[in-house]
mmCIF file of C-alpha atoms and ligand atoms in Angstrom:
data_model
loop_
_atom_site.group_PDB
_atom_site.id
_atom_site.type_symbol
_atom_site.label_atom_id
_atom_site.label_comp_id
_atom_site.label_asym_id
_atom_site.label_seq_id
_atom_site.Cartn_x
_atom_site.Cartn_y
_atom_site.Cartn_z
ATOM 1 C CA UNK A 610 -5.692 -13.512 -25.729
ATOM 2 C CA UNK A 611 -6.960 -17.068 -25.556
ATOM 3 C CA UNK A 612 -10.764 -17.138 -25.912
ATOM 4 C CA UNK A 613 -12.986 -19.938 -24.611
ATOM 5 C CA UNK A 614 -16.737 -19.671 -25.331
ATOM 6 C CA UNK A 615 -19.100 -21.746 -23.237
ATOM 7 C CA UNK A 616 -22.754 -22.472 -23.756
ATOM 8 C CA UNK A 617 -23.832 -20.988 -20.496
ATOM 9 C CA UNK A 618 -22.822 -19.618 -17.050
ATOM 10 C CA UNK A 619 -22.613 -23.073 -15.514
ATOM 11 C CA UNK A 620 -20.014 -24.274 -18.065
ATOM 12 C CA UNK A 621 -18.123 -20.908 -17.770
ATOM 13 C CA UNK A 622 -17.862 -21.460 -14.012
ATOM 14 C CA UNK A 623 -16.717 -25.052 -14.446
ATOM 15 C CA UNK A 624 -14.000 -24.052 -16.963
ATOM 16 C CA UNK A 625 -12.866 -21.192 -14.738
ATOM 17 C CA UNK A 626 -12.575 -23.600 -11.796
ATOM 18 C CA UNK A 627 -10.374 -25.887 -13.866
ATOM 19 C CA UNK A 628 -7.971 -22.983 -14.501
ATOM 20 C CA UNK A 629 -7.934 -21.871 -10.909
ATOM 21 C CA UNK A 630 -7.516 -25.332 -9.434
ATOM 22 C CA UNK A 631 -4.631 -26.102 -11.748
ATOM 23 C CA UNK A 632 -2.769 -23.101 -10.320
ATOM 24 C CA UNK A 633 -3.599 -24.054 -6.722
ATOM 25 C CA UNK A 634 -2.596 -27.688 -7.160
ATOM 26 C CA UNK A 635 0.604 -26.820 -8.916
ATOM 27 C CA UNK A 636 1.705 -24.574 -6.098
ATOM 28 C CA UNK A 637 -0.036 -24.835 -2.708
ATOM 29 C CA UNK A 638 1.590 -21.478 -1.827
ATOM 30 C CA UNK A 639 0.329 -19.726 -4.947
ATOM 31 C CA UNK A 640 -0.800 -16.125 -4.731
ATOM 32 C CA UNK A 641 -4.292 -15.680 -6.104
ATOM 33 C CA UNK A 642 -5.462 -12.292 -7.294
ATOM 34 C CA UNK A 643 -9.271 -12.293 -6.721
ATOM 35 C CA UNK A 644 -12.335 -10.350 -7.745
ATOM 36 C CA UNK A 645 -15.728 -9.678 -6.360
ATOM 37 C CA UNK A 646 -19.001 -9.032 -8.198
ATOM 38 C CA UNK A 647 -21.618 -11.458 -9.539
ATOM 39 C CA UNK A 648 -19.528 -13.098 -12.291
ATOM 40 C CA UNK A 649 -17.079 -15.129 -10.096
ATOM 41 C CA UNK A 650 -19.772 -16.513 -7.768
ATOM 42 C CA UNK A 651 -20.247 -19.685 -9.816
ATOM 43 C CA UNK A 652 -16.450 -20.217 -9.883
ATOM 44 C CA UNK A 653 -16.273 -19.697 -6.151
ATOM 45 C CA UNK A 654 -19.137 -22.178 -5.607
ATOM 46 C CA UNK A 655 -17.165 -24.779 -7.674
ATOM 47 C CA UNK A 656 -14.006 -24.167 -5.638
ATOM 48 C CA UNK A 657 -15.990 -24.689 -2.422
ATOM 49 C CA UNK A 658 -17.522 -27.891 -3.743
ATOM 50 C CA UNK A 659 -14.132 -29.185 -4.847
ATOM 51 C CA UNK A 660 -12.596 -28.327 -1.427
ATOM 52 C CA UNK A 661 -15.406 -30.265 0.314
ATOM 53 C CA UNK A 662 -15.202 -33.259 -2.008
ATOM 54 C CA UNK A 663 -11.521 -33.520 -2.705
ATOM 55 C CA UNK A 664 -9.914 -31.611 0.148
ATOM 56 C CA UNK A 665 -7.862 -29.261 -2.018
ATOM 57 C CA UNK A 666 -5.507 -27.480 0.363
ATOM 58 C CA UNK A 667 -5.726 -23.688 0.781
ATOM 59 C CA UNK A 668 -3.830 -23.480 4.099
ATOM 60 C CA UNK A 669 -0.759 -21.813 2.542
ATOM 61 C CA UNK A 670 -2.455 -19.956 -0.327
ATOM 62 C CA UNK A 671 -2.225 -16.161 -0.227
ATOM 63 C CA UNK A 672 -4.702 -13.810 -1.830
ATOM 64 C CA UNK A 673 -4.855 -10.207 -2.964
ATOM 65 C CA UNK A 674 -8.160 -8.596 -3.947
ATOM 66 C CA UNK A 675 -8.659 -6.021 -6.628
ATOM 67 C CA UNK A 676 -10.685 -3.368 -4.937
ATOM 68 C CA UNK A 677 -12.639 -2.084 -1.978
ATOM 69 C CA UNK A 678 -15.301 0.630 -1.451
ATOM 70 C CA UNK A 679 -13.893 3.727 0.281
ATOM 71 C CA UNK A 680 -15.658 4.399 3.538
ATOM 72 C CA UNK A 681 -16.931 0.863 4.181
ATOM 73 C CA UNK A 682 -15.420 -1.091 7.132
ATOM 74 C CA UNK A 683 -14.374 -4.696 6.461
ATOM 75 C CA UNK A 684 -17.352 -6.119 8.421
ATOM 76 C CA UNK A 685 -19.929 -4.034 6.422
ATOM 77 C CA UNK A 686 -22.187 -6.404 4.540
ATOM 78 C CA UNK A 687 -21.547 -4.595 1.242
ATOM 79 C CA UNK A 688 -17.712 -4.316 1.641
ATOM 80 C CA UNK A 689 -15.666 -6.499 -0.649
ATOM 81 C CA UNK A 690 -13.726 -7.845 2.406
ATOM 82 C CA UNK A 691 -16.984 -9.213 3.714
ATOM 83 C CA UNK A 692 -18.030 -10.549 0.301
ATOM 84 C CA UNK A 693 -14.845 -12.579 0.015
ATOM 85 C CA UNK A 694 -15.095 -13.967 3.531
ATOM 86 C CA UNK A 695 -18.739 -14.985 3.051
ATOM 87 C CA UNK A 696 -18.455 -16.371 -0.503
ATOM 88 C CA UNK A 697 -15.026 -17.984 -0.472
ATOM 89 C CA UNK A 698 -12.525 -17.621 2.370
ATOM 90 C CA UNK A 699 -14.563 -19.065 5.282
ATOM 91 C CA UNK A 700 -15.552 -22.120 3.204
ATOM 92 C CA UNK A 701 -12.007 -22.850 2.044
ATOM 93 C CA UNK A 702 -10.539 -22.318 5.546
ATOM 94 C CA UNK A 703 -8.557 -19.287 4.291
ATOM 95 C CA UNK A 704 -7.527 -17.263 7.373
ATOM 96 C CA UNK A 705 -7.655 -13.418 7.434
ATOM 97 C CA UNK A 706 -3.816 -13.255 7.622
ATOM 98 C CA UNK A 707 -3.601 -15.078 4.254
ATOM 99 C CA UNK A 708 -5.660 -12.417 2.578
ATOM 100 C CA UNK A 709 -5.003 -8.871 1.410
ATOM 101 C CA UNK A 710 -7.381 -6.100 0.369
ATOM 102 C CA UNK A 711 -7.297 -2.357 0.484
ATOM 103 C CA UNK A 712 -8.475 -0.829 3.789
ATOM 104 C CA UNK A 713 -11.634 1.051 2.886
ATOM 105 C CA UNK A 714 -11.441 2.966 6.197
ATOM 106 C CA UNK A 715 -7.789 4.116 5.810
ATOM 107 C CA UNK A 716 -7.440 7.671 7.185
ATOM 108 C CA UNK A 717 -4.776 8.574 4.638
ATOM 109 C CA UNK A 718 -5.801 7.316 1.186
ATOM 110 C CA UNK A 719 -2.499 8.073 -0.442
ATOM 111 C CA UNK A 720 -0.630 6.173 2.195
ATOM 112 C CA UNK A 721 -3.070 3.210 1.785
ATOM 113 C CA UNK A 722 -2.441 3.144 -1.966
ATOM 114 C CA UNK A 723 1.345 3.160 -1.436
ATOM 115 C CA UNK A 724 1.020 0.343 1.164
ATOM 116 C CA UNK A 725 -1.000 -1.815 -1.263
ATOM 117 C CA UNK A 726 1.400 -1.177 -4.173
ATOM 118 C CA UNK A 727 4.394 -2.167 -1.999
ATOM 119 C CA UNK A 728 2.540 -5.276 -0.850
ATOM 120 C CA UNK A 729 1.742 -6.356 -4.425
ATOM 121 C CA UNK A 730 5.471 -5.918 -5.312
ATOM 122 C CA UNK A 731 6.348 -8.367 -2.545
ATOM 123 C CA UNK A 732 3.552 -10.718 -3.473
ATOM 124 C CA UNK A 733 3.657 -11.404 -7.244
ATOM 125 C CA UNK A 734 0.378 -12.986 -8.273
ATOM 126 C CA UNK A 735 0.424 -16.372 -10.011
ATOM 127 C CA UNK A 736 -3.065 -15.661 -11.431
ATOM 128 C CA UNK A 737 -5.293 -12.613 -11.470
ATOM 129 C CA UNK A 738 -8.991 -13.211 -11.821
ATOM 130 C CA UNK A 739 -11.074 -10.407 -13.353
ATOM 131 C CA UNK A 740 -14.666 -9.636 -14.147
ATOM 132 C CA UNK A 741 -15.550 -7.118 -16.891
ATOM 133 C CA UNK A 742 -17.562 -3.972 -16.450
ATOM 134 C CA UNK A 743 -20.246 -3.285 -18.999
ATOM 135 C CA UNK A 744 -18.246 -0.099 -19.851
ATOM 136 C CA UNK A 745 -15.019 -2.104 -20.288
ATOM 137 C CA UNK A 746 -13.564 -1.463 -16.814
ATOM 138 C CA UNK A 747 -11.327 -3.940 -14.999
ATOM 139 C CA UNK A 748 -11.230 -3.683 -11.247
ATOM 140 C CA UNK A 749 -12.494 -0.109 -10.784
ATOM 141 C CA UNK A 750 -10.215 1.260 -13.543
ATOM 142 C CA UNK A 751 -12.869 3.183 -15.412
ATOM 143 C CA UNK A 752 -12.509 4.370 -19.063
ATOM 144 C CA UNK A 753 -9.673 6.866 -19.402
ATOM 145 C CA UNK A 754 -7.517 5.383 -16.625
ATOM 146 C CA UNK A 755 -3.863 5.495 -17.727
ATOM 147 C CA UNK A 756 -2.489 1.949 -18.399
ATOM 148 C CA UNK A 757 0.502 2.822 -16.149
ATOM 149 C CA UNK A 758 -1.662 3.522 -13.082
ATOM 150 C CA UNK A 759 -0.940 1.975 -9.700
ATOM 151 C CA UNK A 760 -3.376 1.567 -6.785
ATOM 152 C CA UNK A 761 -5.553 4.648 -6.562
ATOM 153 C CA UNK A 762 -8.842 6.059 -5.360
ATOM 154 C CA UNK A 763 -11.524 6.399 -8.083
ATOM 155 C CA UNK A 764 -14.802 8.145 -8.348
ATOM 156 C CA UNK A 765 -17.046 5.460 -9.840
ATOM 157 C CA UNK A 766 -18.656 6.098 -13.207
ATOM 158 C CA UNK A 767 -22.407 6.671 -13.005
ATOM 159 C CA UNK A 768 -22.930 3.421 -15.037
ATOM 160 C CA UNK A 769 -20.875 1.478 -12.444
ATOM 161 C CA UNK A 770 -22.896 2.933 -9.584
ATOM 162 C CA UNK A 771 -26.100 1.886 -11.387
ATOM 163 C CA UNK A 772 -24.737 -1.638 -12.173
ATOM 164 C CA UNK A 773 -23.788 -2.068 -8.495
ATOM 165 C CA UNK A 774 -26.990 -0.650 -7.021
ATOM 166 C CA UNK A 775 -28.727 -4.038 -7.247
ATOM 167 C CA UNK A 776 -26.673 -5.217 -4.301
ATOM 168 C CA UNK A 777 -27.799 -2.291 -2.071
ATOM 169 C CA UNK A 778 -31.195 -1.378 -0.690
ATOM 170 C CA UNK A 779 -31.055 1.971 -2.357
ATOM 171 C CA UNK A 780 -28.818 3.510 -5.081
ATOM 172 C CA UNK A 781 -28.101 6.363 -2.619
ATOM 173 C CA UNK A 782 -26.219 3.868 -0.416
ATOM 174 C CA UNK A 783 -23.750 2.812 -3.097
ATOM 175 C CA UNK A 784 -20.385 4.352 -2.194
ATOM 176 C CA UNK A 785 -19.213 6.810 -4.877
ATOM 177 C CA UNK A 786 -15.505 6.159 -4.349
ATOM 178 C CA UNK A 787 -13.321 3.041 -4.187
ATOM 179 C CA UNK A 788 -9.759 1.946 -3.893
ATOM 180 C CA UNK A 789 -8.597 -0.046 -6.860
ATOM 181 C CA UNK A 790 -5.556 -1.927 -7.935
ATOM 182 C CA UNK A 791 -4.101 -0.158 -10.947
ATOM 183 C CA UNK A 792 -3.825 -1.521 -14.454
ATOM 184 C CA UNK A 793 -0.037 -1.772 -14.086
ATOM 185 C CA UNK A 794 -0.422 -4.247 -11.197
ATOM 186 C CA UNK A 795 -3.116 -6.223 -13.015
ATOM 187 C CA UNK A 796 -0.726 -6.665 -15.974
ATOM 188 C CA UNK A 797 2.063 -7.808 -13.645
ATOM 189 C CA UNK A 798 0.215 -11.060 -12.777
ATOM 190 C CA UNK A 799 1.788 -14.156 -14.406
ATOM 191 C CA UNK A 800 -1.547 -15.319 -15.688
ATOM 192 C CA UNK A 801 -4.862 -13.488 -16.154
ATOM 193 C CA UNK A 802 -8.273 -15.065 -16.281
ATOM 194 C CA UNK A 803 -11.155 -12.778 -17.257
ATOM 195 C CA UNK A 804 -14.754 -13.931 -17.100
ATOM 196 C CA UNK A 805 -17.777 -12.433 -18.838
ATOM 197 C CA UNK A 806 -21.332 -13.626 -18.737
ATOM 198 C CA UNK A 807 -24.600 -12.248 -20.206
ATOM 199 C CA UNK A 808 -25.678 -10.149 -23.111
ATOM 200 C CA UNK A 809 -25.024 -6.830 -21.228
ATOM 201 C CA UNK A 810 -21.340 -7.601 -21.474
ATOM 202 C CA UNK A 811 -21.327 -8.403 -25.220
ATOM 203 C CA UNK A 812 -20.234 -4.917 -26.342
ATOM 204 C CA UNK A 813 -17.472 -4.723 -23.786
ATOM 205 C CA UNK A 814 -16.243 -8.224 -24.669
ATOM 206 C CA UNK A 815 -16.042 -7.320 -28.309
ATOM 207 C CA UNK A 816 -14.162 -4.088 -27.684
ATOM 208 C CA UNK A 817 -11.828 -5.771 -25.183
ATOM 209 C CA UNK A 818 -10.848 -8.712 -27.402
ATOM 210 C CA UNK A 819 -11.179 -7.350 -30.955
ATOM 211 C CA UNK A 820 -11.181 -3.565 -30.677
ATOM 212 C CA UNK A 821 -8.351 -1.049 -30.553
ATOM 213 C CA UNK A 822 -6.073 -1.142 -27.528
ATOM 214 C CA UNK A 823 -7.053 2.108 -25.914
ATOM 215 C CA UNK A 824 -7.301 3.669 -22.405
ATOM 216 C CA UNK A 825 -11.010 4.347 -23.292
ATOM 217 C CA UNK A 826 -11.571 0.569 -22.986
ATOM 218 C CA UNK A 827 -9.393 -0.399 -19.986
ATOM 219 C CA UNK A 828 -9.817 -4.141 -20.582
ATOM 220 C CA UNK A 829 -8.323 -3.859 -24.067
ATOM 221 C CA UNK A 830 -4.906 -3.681 -22.415
ATOM 222 C CA UNK A 831 -5.269 -7.412 -21.808
ATOM 223 C CA UNK A 832 -4.553 -8.014 -25.518
ATOM 224 C CA UNK A 833 -0.954 -7.122 -24.575
ATOM 225 C CA UNK A 834 -0.615 -9.688 -21.808
ATOM 226 C CA UNK A 835 1.330 -12.843 -22.678
ATOM 227 C CA UNK A 836 -0.919 -15.232 -20.846
ATOM 228 C CA UNK A 837 -4.511 -14.010 -20.713
ATOM 229 C CA UNK A 838 -7.572 -16.235 -21.058
ATOM 230 C CA UNK A 839 -11.088 -14.963 -21.554
ATOM 231 C CA UNK A 840 -13.941 -17.293 -20.691
ATOM 232 C CA UNK A 841 -17.223 -15.972 -21.977
ATOM 233 C CA UNK A 842 -20.632 -17.543 -22.253
ATOM 234 C CA UNK A 843 -22.436 -17.480 -25.626
ATOM 235 C CA UNK A 844 -24.494 -14.424 -24.619
ATOM 236 C CA UNK A 845 -21.401 -12.396 -23.747
ATOM 237 C CA UNK A 846 -19.474 -13.655 -26.791
ATOM 238 C CA UNK A 847 -22.258 -13.064 -29.332
ATOM 239 C CA UNK A 848 -20.415 -10.198 -31.053
ATOM 240 C CA UNK A 849 -17.101 -12.012 -31.392
HETATM 241 C C1 LIG B 992 -14.932 -6.555 -8.755
HETATM 242 C C2 LIG B 992 -14.405 -5.652 -9.814
HETATM 243 C C3 LIG B 992 -15.318 -5.265 -10.972
HETATM 244 C C4 LIG B 992 -16.199 -6.326 -11.471
HETATM 245 C C5 LIG B 992 -16.997 -5.838 -12.688
HETATM 246 C C6 LIG B 992 -18.028 -6.843 -13.118
HETATM 247 O O1 LIG B 992 -13.877 -6.795 -7.858
HETATM 248 O O2 LIG B 992 -13.279 -5.243 -9.790
HETATM 249 O O3 LIG B 992 -14.472 -4.797 -11.986
HETATM 250 O O4 LIG B 992 -15.463 -7.443 -11.825
HETATM 251 O O5 LIG B 992 -17.666 -4.655 -12.367
HETATM 252 O O6 LIG B 992 -18.979 -7.050 -12.132
HETATM 253 P P1 LIG B 992 -19.991 -8.224 -12.185
HETATM 254 O O7 LIG B 992 -19.273 -9.511 -12.133
HETATM 255 O O8 LIG B 992 -20.893 -8.032 -10.993
HETATM 256 O O9 LIG B 992 -20.772 -8.067 -13.458
#
């Protein structure tokens, strides 16, 4: 794992944008695996600024997101489909048909997981962006998830529900289940970029990068990927 430590979140976002833009410029039809959450917001803002200033072309880019809450429709303000549209896709001119995400409202969850797995097979990702859960999760693969897992429905760990509650009016509104890309598909991406910011991620960063490779720390599997870069700010990297 290549490790880049930045002085703060601003520099982390700038470095992450460099990596992402290199992929997009090298192949205007690249497939970008994308993440939601707070961490990539600075990166997304940099991509939007670059698109405005330099006109980087996203008209043929395709995207595949990591996860979606089960039970939320795509136009729900807290759905990840809505988050991506609002924070990235609309500003870059990425059309809905260029994007992919699990359908939180799918009637048959098993069928939806199989559909997403088949789609990811047809759409190999050039880069997979990840954030890191404070408990070491990647996407919604919580501690204990088998490394060989495909897309599946998870019941979120209580710590994840608490972490995500800040985005909802009330913790009771946080969905308890989600669809998530599996660890197997995350590892299939050609390149992985994982971002971590803030002292509350320091323990997870240490275990991911320097600890034992174990299913108890899902992100530790990234030590086995041939092209994985971690960008962490000083606060998140303080235990390395
Ligand atoms: C988001 C995702 C999650 C987050 C992680 C960190 O699509 O899959 O694994 O990346 O929970 O979230 P933030 O960035 O909000 O700290």
